[in-house]
Structures are given as C-alpha cells and as structure tokens.
XYZ file of C-alpha atoms in Angstrom:
732
model
C -11.643 22.500 -33.929
C -12.816 24.219 -30.743
C -13.578 21.564 -28.132
C -15.014 23.337 -25.085
C -15.464 20.470 -22.645
C -12.834 18.549 -20.693
C -9.312 19.621 -19.956
C -7.764 21.714 -22.709
C -4.167 22.494 -23.532
C -2.910 25.982 -24.321
C -3.775 25.259 -27.970
C -7.357 24.416 -26.885
C -6.774 20.744 -27.724
C -7.823 17.985 -25.317
C -5.273 16.224 -23.154
C -4.847 12.660 -24.377
C -5.584 10.574 -21.238
C -8.889 8.691 -21.677
C -9.428 6.372 -18.738
C -7.860 4.744 -15.712
C -8.580 1.184 -14.503
C -7.357 -0.005 -11.104
C -7.351 -3.466 -9.501
C -6.381 -3.752 -5.843
C -5.298 -7.152 -4.484
C -5.080 -7.098 -0.682
C -3.187 -9.833 1.151
C -3.705 -9.317 4.898
C -1.831 -6.033 5.688
C -0.260 -5.455 2.260
C -1.543 -4.932 -1.270
C -0.628 -5.079 -4.929
C -2.125 -2.305 -7.069
C -2.439 -2.843 -10.814
C -3.395 0.263 -12.794
C -3.918 0.772 -16.508
C -3.788 4.251 -18.066
C -5.272 4.651 -21.559
C -4.091 7.467 -23.857
C -4.940 8.681 -27.333
C -3.070 11.171 -29.489
C -5.840 13.246 -31.092
C -3.392 15.633 -32.748
C -2.188 15.428 -36.327
C 1.465 15.273 -35.305
C 3.462 12.961 -33.058
C 3.277 13.786 -29.368
C 5.664 13.483 -26.463
C 3.623 13.664 -23.235
C 4.821 13.686 -19.634
C 2.461 12.573 -16.877
C 3.474 13.307 -13.281
C 1.653 11.261 -10.650
C 1.873 10.481 -6.930
C 2.312 7.109 -5.226
C 2.155 6.184 -1.545
C 5.547 6.917 0.039
C 6.324 3.304 0.901
C 5.089 1.861 -2.397
C 7.325 -0.277 -4.579
C 6.763 -0.057 -8.327
C 7.325 -3.533 -9.706
C 5.901 -3.677 -13.240
C 5.589 -1.218 -16.090
C 4.486 -2.047 -19.631
C 3.000 -0.243 -22.597
C 0.811 -1.332 -25.499
C 0.759 0.843 -28.625
C -1.644 -0.316 -31.287
C -0.825 -4.035 -31.590
C 2.655 -3.902 -30.004
C 3.412 -4.609 -26.346
C 6.587 -3.302 -24.707
C 7.653 -4.410 -21.220
C 9.951 -2.173 -19.194
C 13.129 -3.184 -17.409
C 14.776 -1.536 -14.411
C 18.119 0.035 -15.332
C 20.541 2.462 -13.745
C 18.928 5.927 -14.108
C 21.478 7.637 -16.363
C 21.649 4.620 -18.674
C 17.828 4.537 -18.871
C 17.645 8.254 -19.764
C 20.249 7.842 -22.512
C 18.423 4.864 -24.036
C 15.160 6.854 -23.907
C 16.716 9.853 -25.719
C 18.371 7.590 -28.328
C 15.080 5.806 -29.017
C 13.155 9.074 -29.466
C 15.723 10.613 -31.764
C 15.679 7.532 -33.993
C 11.859 7.725 -34.164
C 11.112 4.747 -31.920
C 8.402 4.832 -29.260
C 9.817 4.904 -25.731
C 8.478 5.151 -22.182
C 10.441 6.181 -19.110
C 9.382 6.015 -15.459
C 11.605 7.483 -12.760
C 11.365 8.532 -9.132
C 11.826 12.155 -8.096
C 15.132 12.616 -6.237
C 13.444 14.959 -3.762
C 10.266 13.102 -2.846
C 9.780 9.361 -3.278
C 6.021 9.612 -3.807
C 6.226 11.516 -7.104
C 6.902 9.578 -10.288
C 7.172 11.245 -13.656
C 6.094 9.226 -16.621
C 7.346 10.139 -20.116
C 5.118 8.337 -22.605
C 7.404 9.153 -25.495
C 6.497 9.548 -29.107
C 2.921 8.636 -30.064
C 2.016 8.742 -33.787
C -1.055 10.845 -34.739
C -4.362 9.043 -33.997
C -2.648 6.169 -32.157
C -3.776 4.838 -28.749
C -1.416 3.763 -25.976
C -2.211 1.804 -22.861
C 0.219 1.835 -19.931
C 0.095 -0.772 -17.181
C 1.729 0.008 -13.860
C 1.916 -2.283 -10.804
C 3.049 -1.367 -7.334
C 2.967 -2.984 -3.897
C 2.282 -1.107 -0.670
C 1.651 -1.571 3.060
C -1.812 -0.520 4.256
C -1.913 1.908 7.178
C -3.901 1.004 10.333
C -6.539 3.506 11.466
C -7.694 4.329 15.011
C -10.659 1.924 14.683
C -8.471 -1.025 13.473
C -9.427 -0.470 9.806
C -6.698 -0.766 7.155
C -6.596 2.268 4.838
C -5.848 2.181 1.139
C -5.825 5.484 -0.681
C -5.585 5.750 -4.436
C -3.529 8.895 -5.058
C -5.499 11.268 -7.297
C -4.240 14.728 -6.466
C -0.696 15.850 -6.837
C -0.917 19.110 -4.923
C 0.884 22.099 -6.396
C 3.737 21.565 -3.955
C 5.609 24.552 -2.740
C 9.108 24.738 -4.179
C 11.954 26.824 -2.785
C 13.404 28.873 -5.679
C 15.591 26.920 -8.019
C 13.683 23.619 -7.738
C 13.137 21.970 -11.085
C 9.870 20.020 -11.300
C 6.876 22.042 -12.470
C 3.344 20.895 -11.722
C 0.154 22.452 -13.078
C -3.135 21.608 -11.446
C -6.776 22.317 -12.357
C -10.299 21.946 -10.858
C -11.241 18.276 -10.754
C -14.556 18.744 -12.562
C -12.643 19.532 -15.763
C -10.673 16.277 -15.815
C -11.976 14.350 -18.819
C -10.920 10.857 -17.842
C -12.859 8.201 -15.976
C -11.909 5.660 -13.315
C -12.934 2.050 -12.739
C -11.770 0.422 -9.511
C -12.143 -3.078 -8.013
C -10.602 -4.751 -4.956
C -10.050 -8.369 -3.940
C -9.275 -8.960 -0.261
C -7.899 -12.171 1.270
C -6.604 -12.733 4.792
C -6.118 -15.448 7.409
C -8.997 -13.836 9.364
C -12.541 -13.148 8.161
C -13.214 -9.809 6.424
C -15.916 -8.099 8.493
C -16.600 -5.048 6.247
C -15.176 -2.728 3.582
C -16.038 0.995 3.568
C -15.168 3.923 1.299
C -15.615 7.696 0.887
C -16.944 6.917 -2.638
C -19.997 4.777 -3.495
C -19.197 1.042 -3.641
C -21.195 -1.887 -4.981
C -22.037 -4.363 -2.137
C -19.236 -6.599 -0.760
C -19.227 -10.120 -2.288
C -17.762 -12.994 -0.224
C -15.929 -15.701 -2.185
C -15.885 -18.469 0.462
C -17.861 -19.710 3.500
C -15.173 -18.626 6.000
C -15.518 -15.049 4.617
C -11.717 -14.759 4.435
C -11.937 -13.702 0.759
C -14.114 -10.978 -0.726
C -14.392 -8.588 -3.675
C -15.786 -5.086 -3.961
C -16.146 -2.559 -6.824
C -16.497 1.203 -7.149
C -20.069 2.032 -8.229
C -20.446 3.246 -11.838
C -20.050 6.889 -12.828
C -17.100 7.960 -10.684
C -14.904 10.850 -11.861
C -11.453 11.682 -10.517
C -12.710 14.449 -8.203
C -11.252 13.206 -4.898
C -8.913 10.608 -3.448
C -10.511 7.155 -3.450
C -10.165 5.858 0.095
C -10.994 2.263 1.055
C -11.101 0.964 4.652
C -10.879 -2.796 5.269
C -11.851 -4.363 8.603
C -10.880 -7.882 9.777
C -12.185 -9.916 12.725
C -9.492 -10.648 15.400
C -7.498 -7.689 14.134
C -4.931 -7.954 16.953
C -3.774 -11.526 16.237
C -0.175 -11.589 14.974
C 0.220 -13.214 11.555
C 3.129 -14.379 9.436
C 3.015 -14.597 5.662
C 5.656 -16.836 4.073
C 6.184 -16.466 0.341
C 8.148 -18.890 -1.862
C 11.105 -17.463 -3.806
C 11.114 -16.807 -7.531
C 12.121 -19.983 -9.384
C 14.138 -18.044 -11.963
C 16.134 -16.060 -9.349
C 19.510 -17.091 -7.930
C 19.216 -19.201 -4.713
C 20.641 -17.271 -1.765
C 19.506 -13.946 -3.268
C 16.604 -11.991 -1.758
C 14.301 -12.869 -4.669
C 15.415 -16.523 -4.828
C 14.920 -17.377 -1.135
C 11.544 -17.503 0.658
C 10.546 -14.225 2.321
C 8.447 -13.777 5.448
C 6.355 -10.846 6.686
C 5.414 -10.704 10.343
C 2.618 -8.332 11.391
C 2.438 -7.195 15.031
C -0.575 -5.204 16.190
C -0.840 -5.815 19.935
C -3.619 -4.747 22.268
C -2.365 -3.767 25.724
C -4.121 -4.633 28.993
C -6.506 -1.936 30.247
C -4.516 -1.596 33.500
C -1.400 -0.547 31.573
C -3.347 1.850 29.376
C -5.084 3.694 32.199
C -1.794 4.949 33.665
C -1.410 8.055 31.493
C 1.804 10.006 31.955
C 1.675 13.366 33.701
C 4.899 14.748 32.300
C 6.566 15.478 28.982
C 7.658 18.382 26.802
C 5.051 18.885 24.050
C 6.152 20.897 21.006
C 3.445 21.661 18.425
C 4.621 22.663 14.937
C 1.859 24.181 12.772
C 1.923 24.839 9.012
C 0.799 28.398 8.223
C 1.599 28.376 4.502
C -0.946 29.876 2.072
C -2.495 26.518 1.165
C -3.661 26.090 4.795
C -6.365 28.637 3.871
C -7.969 25.981 1.652
C -11.144 24.341 2.915
C -10.915 20.963 4.654
C -12.809 19.441 1.737
C -14.426 20.599 -1.473
C -17.564 22.075 0.110
C -16.932 25.797 0.556
C -19.154 25.780 3.661
C -16.494 23.704 5.333
C -13.937 25.091 7.752
C -10.498 26.055 6.439
C -7.509 23.863 7.343
C -6.000 26.621 9.500
C -9.360 27.119 11.303
C -9.569 23.417 12.043
C -5.952 23.434 13.259
C -6.707 26.323 15.666
C -9.654 24.385 17.155
C -7.442 21.313 17.478
C -4.732 23.277 19.320
C -7.419 24.475 21.764
C -8.350 20.855 22.570
C -4.677 19.854 22.830
C -3.786 22.701 25.184
C -6.765 21.964 27.447
C -5.849 18.255 27.562
C -2.192 18.603 28.597
C -1.354 17.377 32.111
C -0.357 19.860 34.839
C 3.396 19.708 35.395
C 4.369 19.192 31.750
C 6.178 21.694 29.486
C 5.073 22.963 26.063
C 5.726 25.370 23.181
C 4.049 26.145 19.833
C 5.973 26.839 16.631
C 4.400 27.882 13.331
C 6.088 28.004 9.954
C 5.744 29.181 6.365
C 8.687 30.649 4.461
C 10.125 31.468 7.902
C 9.044 30.371 11.391
C 7.829 31.788 14.731
C 7.516 30.393 18.273
C 5.270 31.568 21.115
C 7.886 31.177 23.879
C 11.696 31.404 23.450
C 11.988 27.921 25.017
C 9.381 25.434 26.271
C 7.566 26.679 29.402
C 5.840 24.917 32.277
C 2.111 24.405 31.638
C -0.014 26.641 33.876
C -3.162 28.767 33.624
C -1.006 31.803 32.706
C 1.085 30.114 29.963
C -1.968 28.285 28.581
C -3.932 31.560 28.264
C -0.991 33.330 26.621
C -0.610 30.495 24.088
C -4.362 30.402 23.298
C -4.452 34.176 22.669
C -1.635 33.773 20.112
C -3.258 30.692 18.522
C -6.536 32.613 17.984
C -4.676 35.155 15.839
C -2.857 32.573 13.683
C -3.695 32.747 9.971
C -2.353 31.016 6.864
C -0.137 34.023 6.231
C 3.490 32.899 6.399
C 4.031 32.126 2.692
C 5.655 28.855 1.618
C 6.309 25.582 3.425
C 9.833 25.518 4.898
C 9.668 22.920 7.657
C 13.378 22.089 7.961
C 14.543 25.228 9.830
C 11.954 25.168 12.657
C 12.687 21.451 13.205
C 16.422 22.228 13.399
C 15.643 24.946 15.959
C 13.502 22.573 18.074
C 16.240 19.920 18.103
C 18.884 22.517 19.033
C 17.075 23.220 22.358
C 18.395 21.181 25.305
C 15.985 18.484 26.554
C 14.334 19.056 29.958
C 15.274 16.329 32.492
C 12.444 13.786 33.122
C 10.230 15.451 30.514
C 10.351 13.276 27.371
C 10.085 15.439 24.228
C 7.083 14.845 21.942
C 6.859 16.778 18.666
C 3.505 17.147 16.832
C 3.788 18.296 13.181
C 0.702 19.571 11.287
C 1.129 20.192 7.546
C -0.650 19.838 4.233
C 2.594 18.300 3.031
C 3.507 20.521 0.120
C 7.316 20.420 0.465
C 10.126 19.422 -1.848
C 12.954 18.426 0.503
C 11.123 15.449 2.051
C 14.224 13.252 2.332
C 16.313 15.923 4.070
C 13.552 16.518 6.649
C 13.168 12.784 7.365
C 16.953 12.362 7.779
C 16.944 15.162 10.370
C 14.146 13.478 12.369
C 15.965 10.137 12.167
C 19.207 11.658 13.496
C 17.308 13.017 16.516
C 15.096 9.979 17.105
C 16.964 9.090 20.313
C 15.769 12.245 22.095
C 12.122 12.611 21.054
C 9.020 11.083 19.471
C 7.445 12.658 16.399
C 3.686 12.522 15.652
C 2.627 13.770 12.217
C -0.664 14.902 10.665
C -1.266 15.192 6.906
C -4.082 17.652 6.255
C -6.108 17.670 3.028
C -6.262 15.559 -0.125
C -2.701 16.011 -1.286
C -0.561 15.734 1.843
C 2.635 13.870 0.946
C 2.453 10.359 2.393
C 6.249 10.078 2.086
C 6.660 13.081 4.394
C 3.906 12.277 6.917
C 4.710 8.541 7.224
C 8.467 9.183 7.180
C 8.310 11.716 10.062
C 6.375 9.299 12.288
C 8.332 6.203 11.290
C 11.766 7.734 11.898
C 10.516 9.650 14.950
C 9.014 6.574 16.676
C 5.570 8.199 16.704
C 2.355 7.804 14.734
C 1.068 9.262 11.430
C -2.504 10.385 10.760
C -4.165 11.598 7.537
C -7.100 13.995 7.673
C -8.966 14.116 4.349
C -12.442 14.795 2.989
C -15.053 14.998 5.716
C -12.652 13.726 8.436
C -12.536 15.856 11.543
C -9.010 16.693 12.616
C -9.763 16.709 16.362
C -10.455 12.994 17.075
C -7.375 11.886 15.116
C -5.092 14.368 16.861
C -6.463 13.523 20.306
C -5.806 9.842 19.604
C -2.161 10.703 18.908
C -1.987 12.731 22.143
C -3.224 9.616 23.972
C -0.370 7.679 22.305
C 2.083 10.392 23.386
C 0.853 10.176 27.000
C 0.923 6.379 26.968
C 3.639 4.204 28.266
C 5.171 2.922 25.028
C 6.558 -0.581 24.785
C 10.320 -0.353 24.314
C 13.169 -2.934 24.291
C 11.284 -5.037 21.755
C 12.941 -8.186 20.476
C 11.690 -10.788 18.007
C 12.869 -14.372 18.499
C 12.704 -16.726 15.518
C 11.995 -20.360 16.372
C 13.098 -22.080 13.147
C 13.510 -25.694 12.013
C 17.072 -27.064 12.020
C 19.141 -25.880 9.069
C 17.016 -22.790 8.414
C 18.418 -19.340 9.137
C 16.824 -15.904 8.981
C 18.119 -12.467 7.901
C 15.908 -9.660 9.165
C 15.627 -6.908 6.522
C 13.535 -4.370 8.457
C 15.063 -1.796 10.787
C 14.591 -2.816 14.439
C 11.261 -1.803 16.038
C 12.016 0.899 18.608
C 8.569 1.555 20.114
C 5.040 0.159 19.952
C 1.879 2.010 20.963
C -1.628 0.741 21.545
C -3.213 0.932 18.092
C 0.067 0.844 16.186
C 1.024 -1.918 13.775
C 4.575 -2.987 12.861
C 5.592 -5.140 9.905
C 8.866 -7.062 9.974
C 10.349 -8.459 6.734
C 12.953 -11.226 6.660
C 14.705 -13.577 4.247
C 14.774 -17.321 5.030
C 17.650 -19.463 3.819
C 18.635 -23.126 4.113
C 16.274 -26.096 3.803
C 12.913 -24.350 3.947
C 10.325 -27.067 3.343
C 6.543 -26.719 3.399
C 4.872 -24.430 5.915
C 5.733 -25.612 9.452
C 2.886 -27.081 11.487
C 0.976 -24.798 13.836
C 2.136 -24.801 17.442
C -0.593 -24.522 20.059
C 0.740 -21.237 21.454
C 1.669 -19.634 18.147
C -1.274 -17.648 16.757
C 0.438 -17.369 13.381
C -1.083 -18.162 10.003
C 1.303 -19.233 7.278
C 0.668 -19.583 3.585
C 2.698 -19.685 0.404
C 1.843 -17.074 -2.142
C 2.615 -16.939 -5.832
C 2.504 -13.134 -6.150
C 5.783 -11.598 -5.019
C 4.107 -8.904 -2.882
C 6.120 -9.746 0.266
C 9.451 -10.095 -1.582
C 8.970 -6.764 -3.275
C 8.019 -4.962 -0.064
C 11.011 -6.592 1.643
C 13.234 -5.333 -1.201
C 11.644 -1.882 -0.921
C 12.353 -1.791 2.845
C 15.987 -2.724 2.294
C 16.380 -0.275 -0.640
C 14.946 2.605 1.454
C 17.370 1.837 4.341
C 20.358 1.639 1.979
C 19.312 4.890 0.239
C 19.239 6.709 3.582
C 22.594 5.217 4.552
C 24.072 6.228 1.177
C 22.719 9.767 1.559
C 24.246 10.151 5.024
C 27.663 8.700 4.130
C 27.974 10.154 0.630
C 31.158 12.072 1.448
C 33.147 9.172 2.894
C 32.545 6.369 0.471
C 33.199 5.168 -3.028
C 29.684 4.517 -4.356
C 29.548 0.955 -2.967
C 26.113 1.501 -1.389
C 24.724 3.010 -4.592
C 25.971 -0.054 -6.502
C 24.228 -2.302 -3.938
C 20.937 -0.393 -4.334
C 21.110 -0.551 -8.153
C 21.837 -4.306 -8.011
C 18.948 -5.015 -5.592
C 16.613 -2.749 -7.584
C 17.408 -4.445 -10.921
C 17.136 -7.939 -9.362
C 13.788 -7.318 -7.608
C 12.245 -5.111 -10.300
C 11.567 -2.507 -7.591
C 12.511 1.055 -8.509
C 14.842 3.235 -6.427
C 16.209 6.784 -6.662
C 19.204 5.454 -8.659
C 17.203 3.439 -11.197
C 14.380 3.940 -13.701
C 12.051 1.783 -15.779
C 12.816 2.036 -19.505
C 10.753 0.541 -22.340
C 11.609 0.945 -26.015
C 9.567 -0.363 -28.934
C 12.274 -1.343 -31.419
C 9.512 -1.722 -34.064
C 10.547 -1.341 -37.705
C 12.767 1.601 -36.782
C 11.289 3.989 -39.360
C 11.685 7.580 -38.228
C 8.392 9.299 -37.355
C 7.664 12.295 -39.602
C 7.032 15.775 -38.226
C 8.166 17.750 -35.171
C 7.582 16.429 -31.625
C 5.151 18.289 -29.370
C 5.607 18.075 -25.589
C 2.485 18.143 -23.372
C 2.188 18.257 -19.612
C -0.882 16.245 -18.630
C -2.717 17.937 -15.786
C -3.665 16.399 -12.453
C -6.727 17.766 -10.584
C -6.480 20.256 -7.723
C -6.601 24.050 -7.515
C -5.583 26.399 -10.345
C -1.913 27.222 -9.971
C 0.507 28.542 -12.580
C 4.233 29.110 -12.148
C 6.381 30.898 -14.692
C 10.106 31.069 -14.225
C 11.643 33.982 -16.117
C 15.115 35.235 -15.181
C 14.918 33.428 -11.827
C 11.957 35.533 -10.610
C 8.641 33.709 -10.715
C 5.076 34.882 -10.989
C 2.427 32.815 -9.270
C -1.282 33.020 -9.987
C -3.432 31.193 -7.450
C -7.209 30.987 -7.712
C -9.142 30.530 -4.460
C -12.896 30.445 -4.077
C -14.027 32.798 -1.313
C -17.195 31.914 0.583
C -19.785 34.668 0.188
C -20.962 35.029 3.810
C -18.482 37.190 5.737
C -20.262 36.551 9.084
C -18.323 34.589 11.719
C -19.945 31.148 12.089
C -21.274 30.488 15.602
C -18.724 28.603 17.682
C -19.297 24.890 18.159
C -20.895 24.501 21.664
C -18.343 21.789 22.556
C -15.390 24.085 21.770
C -17.157 26.940 23.585
C -17.365 24.826 26.761
C -13.802 23.483 26.364
C -12.381 26.990 25.901
C -13.629 27.882 29.417
C -11.773 25.045 31.188
C -8.817 26.043 33.392
C -5.366 24.455 33.037
C -5.896 22.580 36.333
C -8.943 20.820 34.843
C -11.738 22.730 36.608
C -14.339 25.235 35.333
C -15.461 28.459 37.047
C -19.126 29.270 37.713
C -19.733 32.331 35.539
C -22.166 33.646 32.871
C -19.992 32.248 30.033
C -20.286 28.708 31.431
C -24.061 29.121 31.887
C -24.371 30.256 28.248
C -22.265 27.322 27.004
C -24.591 24.944 28.902
C -27.633 26.701 27.364
C -28.834 28.066 30.734
C -29.095 31.481 32.432
C -26.689 32.467 35.252
C -29.609 32.390 37.727
C -30.622 28.829 36.789
C -27.045 27.616 37.248
C -26.397 29.440 40.519
C -29.777 28.800 42.199
C -29.628 25.016 41.737
C -26.164 24.660 43.367
C -26.321 22.530 46.544
C -25.335 24.717 49.505
C -22.536 22.469 50.801
C -20.430 22.543 47.630
C -18.121 25.269 46.300
C -18.644 27.023 42.981
C -15.742 25.430 41.040
C -16.764 21.885 42.033
C -20.365 22.582 40.950
C -19.259 24.198 37.658
C -16.877 21.297 36.857
C -19.555 18.672 37.606
C -22.039 20.484 35.337
C -19.492 20.602 32.487
C -18.774 16.859 32.861
C -22.482 15.970 33.003
C -23.125 18.060 29.857
C -20.254 16.349 27.982
C -21.487 12.868 28.937
C -25.135 13.787 28.367
C -24.900 15.561 25.000
C -21.511 14.937 23.391
C -20.863 11.182 23.591
C -20.477 11.097 19.794
C -17.341 13.265 20.159
C -16.010 11.542 23.283
C -12.548 10.876 21.855
C -12.106 14.644 21.475
C -12.855 15.544 25.115
C -11.972 12.310 26.926
C -8.509 13.459 28.106
C -9.648 16.850 29.385
C -12.597 15.150 31.165
C -10.165 12.721 32.856
C -8.170 15.760 34.006
C -11.379 17.372 35.367
C -12.350 14.147 37.187
C -8.942 13.839 38.843
C -9.162 17.524 39.918
C -12.594 16.781 41.449
C -11.288 13.713 43.292
C -8.437 15.809 44.738
C -10.977 18.310 46.165
C -12.555 15.606 48.369
C -15.823 17.457 47.903
C -18.774 16.354 50.089
C -22.151 15.287 48.619
C -20.934 14.518 45.094
C -23.887 12.127 44.639
C -26.354 14.890 45.541
C -24.597 17.311 43.126
C -24.703 14.815 40.232
C -28.449 14.368 40.856
C -29.024 18.157 40.913
C -26.889 18.610 37.778
C -28.821 15.936 35.861
C -32.114 17.614 36.857
C -30.879 21.050 35.706
C -29.503 19.845 32.345
C -32.202 17.241 31.625
C -29.680 14.351 31.566
C -29.402 10.976 33.238
C -25.632 10.524 33.720
C -24.428 8.124 36.427
C -21.772 9.285 38.897
C -19.569 6.293 37.998
C -19.598 7.307 34.299
C -17.985 10.598 35.295
C -15.018 8.723 36.780
C -15.931 9.740 40.355
C-alpha cells in the first residue's frame, strides 16, 4: 500500500524504527546513558536492517541487548573478526543476530546490524554507554544526545555510505529523562528543548530528575546543561570493583576518578600575553554554506566564521605573528609564512577574509595541518592553532595522531560548527593539542565561544602539573590517564586510576582535602577508566604497528572483553539460538535513515555522482551589518579608532555632532577611541565577551598616550551618546 507520511524506502515502504527512549544517569562529571530503540518489520518478508548512529567521541559502549517477541538476547564483546563470522553464520542458518561495531576511521560512528527480523515481528534494542560531560564557559556541564549523523565527506574509495533526510520526515519519537546526583547541590538544568520542571529528590538538593516535555521529534540534537554550586571544588569518586572480576584486574580493583577544575586568582588572569604565533585554519567545504541552525533567516556557517575572524584579528596583541589558512579539497594560506601583526598585515588579511566563501569542495584537513607543522617555530612566539570545521571528515584518527606528535611545539584550539560536527575530531584535536574544544550548535553564537578560547590562548597556562596520592598504608595506585600537560582557567581535567592492596571503606575526610568520596554500584568510573586506557593503547598500537607483533592489539582485546567496553578491535555480537528453524524467503537489506540534509551518493565505476539539496533564502539583499561588527571593523591594529564619517555612522551620529563635541585639548584618535569604548560599555554589555579583548587593547593604547583631561572627555562622550559610563569601567 502507498503510505505517504513518514520516512519511506525506495519501495515506498516505511522504515521500521518506531521509537527511542533514553535515560541519562549523571554522577558528578560523568554519565551513563541507557537508550532503547524499538523496531517493527512491517514487510511480508524477513528483513536485515543496518542502522548507523553517532556517539560522543569519548563514550564507552558497555551494554547491548535485544528483545525479539518474547526472547531476550544479551550481547558479548568479542574480537571483531570472530564476531563478524558468528553473525554471518547465524544469519545463514536462519537465526536472529545483532552486531555492533565501531568504525575504524572515526570512533563516534557505530553501525548496528539488527539482523534477520521475521515479518510482522517487533524488536527492541537496548544500548548503554558511559561518557564524560564537557564543561562550558559558564561552568555548566554539557550532555548532547547525538541525533544527526552528518553526511560526512569521504575521500574517494572510502567505504561507509550514509544517507540523510530532512528531520521533519523522521517517523520515530523520542522520550528522554535524566537523573543527576553529585557531592554538590544541583543549582539548575537547562536545555535547547522544552523540559518539564526540575524535581529535587532530597533536602540537600544534591539529587534531581528532569524530563523532556511531551511531543518531541528528532529534529535537532538534544542538549542538556547541568549546573552545580561550588563548581570549582575538586572531587574524587571511588568505585568498588566488580565482585565477579579477578582481583588485581582493572575491573576487580576499586577505581577512582579525580576531577580538577581550578579557578585561578584574578591577579594571574589579568596578565594576558602580548606575544604568540596565531594560526587560524578555516573550513571552506561546501557544507559551510549551511545555515547556523534550521531557520533559513539565520547566518550561514561561513558568514559567521568570517565575522568571528574579524573579531579575532582585531583582538590580537601588537607584536604577535599570525597567518590564516583555509581548506576544502585543497588548501590556501594568506601569507607564505606567519607575519608580524600590524595595521598593514591586518588589513590585507581582512580583505582576503571578506572574499572567503564555502567554495573549496570537500574537507581535507590533514594536508594544511602538515604544512603548518612543517613551518619552523618563531623564537619566543608560542604557536597557537585555531581549527574551525563542521567536522565532516573520515580520517579522524590520522588527524589526531598528527596533532599529538606535534603537541610539544604548539597548542590546538578547536571549534565544531553545526549540529553534526564530529565530537571525536573536535575533542581529540584539543585534547592532544593541549588546548580547548568548543561546540557551536543551534542558536549559539560563534563569537563569544571563540573569544573565550582566544583568552585561554593568551593566558598563562599552568604547566608542570603533578598529582600526589596520599594513600593509607598498603594501598597503591596505578594512574590510567595520560599525564595532564596544561590547565587553563575554565578547563576541567579528569584523572582515572586503579587502587590495589587493602582498600577498606572510604577514608575519613581531612580538614584540608576538599574531596568527596563515595562508593558506587554502577561501573561508570571503571568503564570510563577502561575506555581511557583502551584509547591510549589504540593510539600506541597505531603508531607502532610496523615494529611489533600484535601484543598491543591483544592487550586491547583482552581489556575490552574484560570490561565490556568496545574498541576498534572488538564488536558486540548477540545471537538468538532459538529453535534454529531456517527463516523462509529472501533477506532484504535496508539502510535506516538519520535526519539531516538530503544527500545521495552513488558509486559506479569509481566515479560518484552527488546530489545535494540546499534551501536558498529568497531575499537576495545583503543584510545590514551588525552595528557591533561595524564599529569593530573600524578599529586599528594598535587598538585605537580614527575620527571619521564611518565611525560617526557606526555610533549613530553625524560627523558634525562627533567633531563639534570634541574637547579642544585632546587629539582626534584619543577622542574617537574613547567614544568607541563608551558606546561598547553603554550599549553592548550583553556581548561583552566578544569585544572585551579588543577594548582592553584600546584602553592600554589610551593609557600609553598620557592624554590630558580624560575625565572631561568621558563626560562629553557620555553626553553625546546618551550613556552614563564611569571612567573606571573603561579601564582608565
């Protein structure tokens, strides 16, 4: 029959996913996610479906089970090749089988084969994973439920094929609930989707639950932000080992997770660096022409990136060096090597940035990074690399290895733009590059997040970090996390370790140790500790593949099987041995769609045709420029403004008004710069994090001028602009 609503297959039959249920259990900085996917085969023949879905890059899958009719099957972790063979054997003998494996190229894509479903039968799949929650600029912890698997760009010859359709056509529903518990009180929980009100479960408010309001469809990522009181207190979570596991093994011993999220003294933070080599690497692939979110009125990603580069270039300190690279299928750079920052080089760069479009084809990020690292470092100018991408690449692991190998000579700050940026890529770049990762989705503005990262890059970072373990007699510790190389204000680090020996009950609190310790029954910490160790061993194995005999691979497989945490060498396999009767009729294979933009790839004789559907906005007129960006674009590299008609227009005044109110004793540039600062403080406080650095530069330029009568000028400026800004607020 013709069914015209919902997502249809090529045969005009509905895709058999019915609903998704998700429970989130947050324990301080980490979480366990339990999701249930419900399917139904509405066809009159057995069906083999494959569902490809994304996970956070540092997630650890730890449970996978399937219920078909009355039968429940629980999956086990096995070596990948063995799992695939068992899956094929089961299907060919007519048994139901389910296989879950990680993509070799990108750890945040899992493909799920749901095997052979008899006609009319329902199947429910339950998947659990654990993950660390990222810290946001305002101390919130971010959990994002991955909904979109972007049509990722694939260099020719790549094997995985992903089809994606408009979200409004996805015929399955979502129910979502979260339970939060922490040593500190939960102050609030926010989301980009409607939530039912937060319910506290105890008087101390350290436990709470929250639910997604009814009627949600999978039309965007579900993002949840959790805020705690005393967010900067360090905490330790100790978790008892698994009774059934071997003592002395990672799963058998207690595990501990230490969270460090320090706040630095204001005096340290105010000394911003005035040097550095800043290299900006901008994605100009076709998908950067997409809008920042679903509303077509919104700016495109590339437009937002151009505005952000304007703010960045105006905020750089005099005396530093910089360059801008952009990439697609190939790459370009504005200067052959990094140049000293001056009015001339800044203007030249801005002219080029204004012309940048999303016109360079695919997303090949490896080659420009190799080129950047091949340039010699400039003495006394620490290199800082800023990468902007919507994360649609296939060789994630290769890119991250490259950054790791060069981590001694630079810091890498990364920005994932849009709903489907790969968290494995964005988090991996920042983690291995000692920098910070930011995600810009939905209605987020790119500018404040990027400017926060520039503040990190200009900050003195804490280096030479060591953690000392003060343990009871007879207890020893094995740290499983890689050593922490740098800490920034606003950056959180988690350290995992295994405790062995006579570990009794939780040790008593010492006066000077602001650490909260509890024993937990869920193995969230153990599994994240195993995941951390597995990821390190996988990288090591990848780098030393030529010289060794597979010993590291064996270690990873062993740890993966023991902890129930998947790796690139293992897969979850579940087979329903049932009554073993062969299923009648031919098997049909279906690719279940995930929402996004329309995108079809056909691969015939190695050449491939691509059909992409974009929605063009109907008004061709250039939107008026944001007054803030208009004012910022007029600032000179030194930090000052010039008194000219363009400045008057940006301030909403005529040239005469601006010139006639200037006190006689002060020069034009000082007057212009004071007016710009008064306007920013008077009208744009809501966007202060975007202009704060360039205003600090303007204030230090003003102080260096030793201008007379600043107080009188501030008074005259306030009168002209109708503001009431105090001189001290301007930093003068």
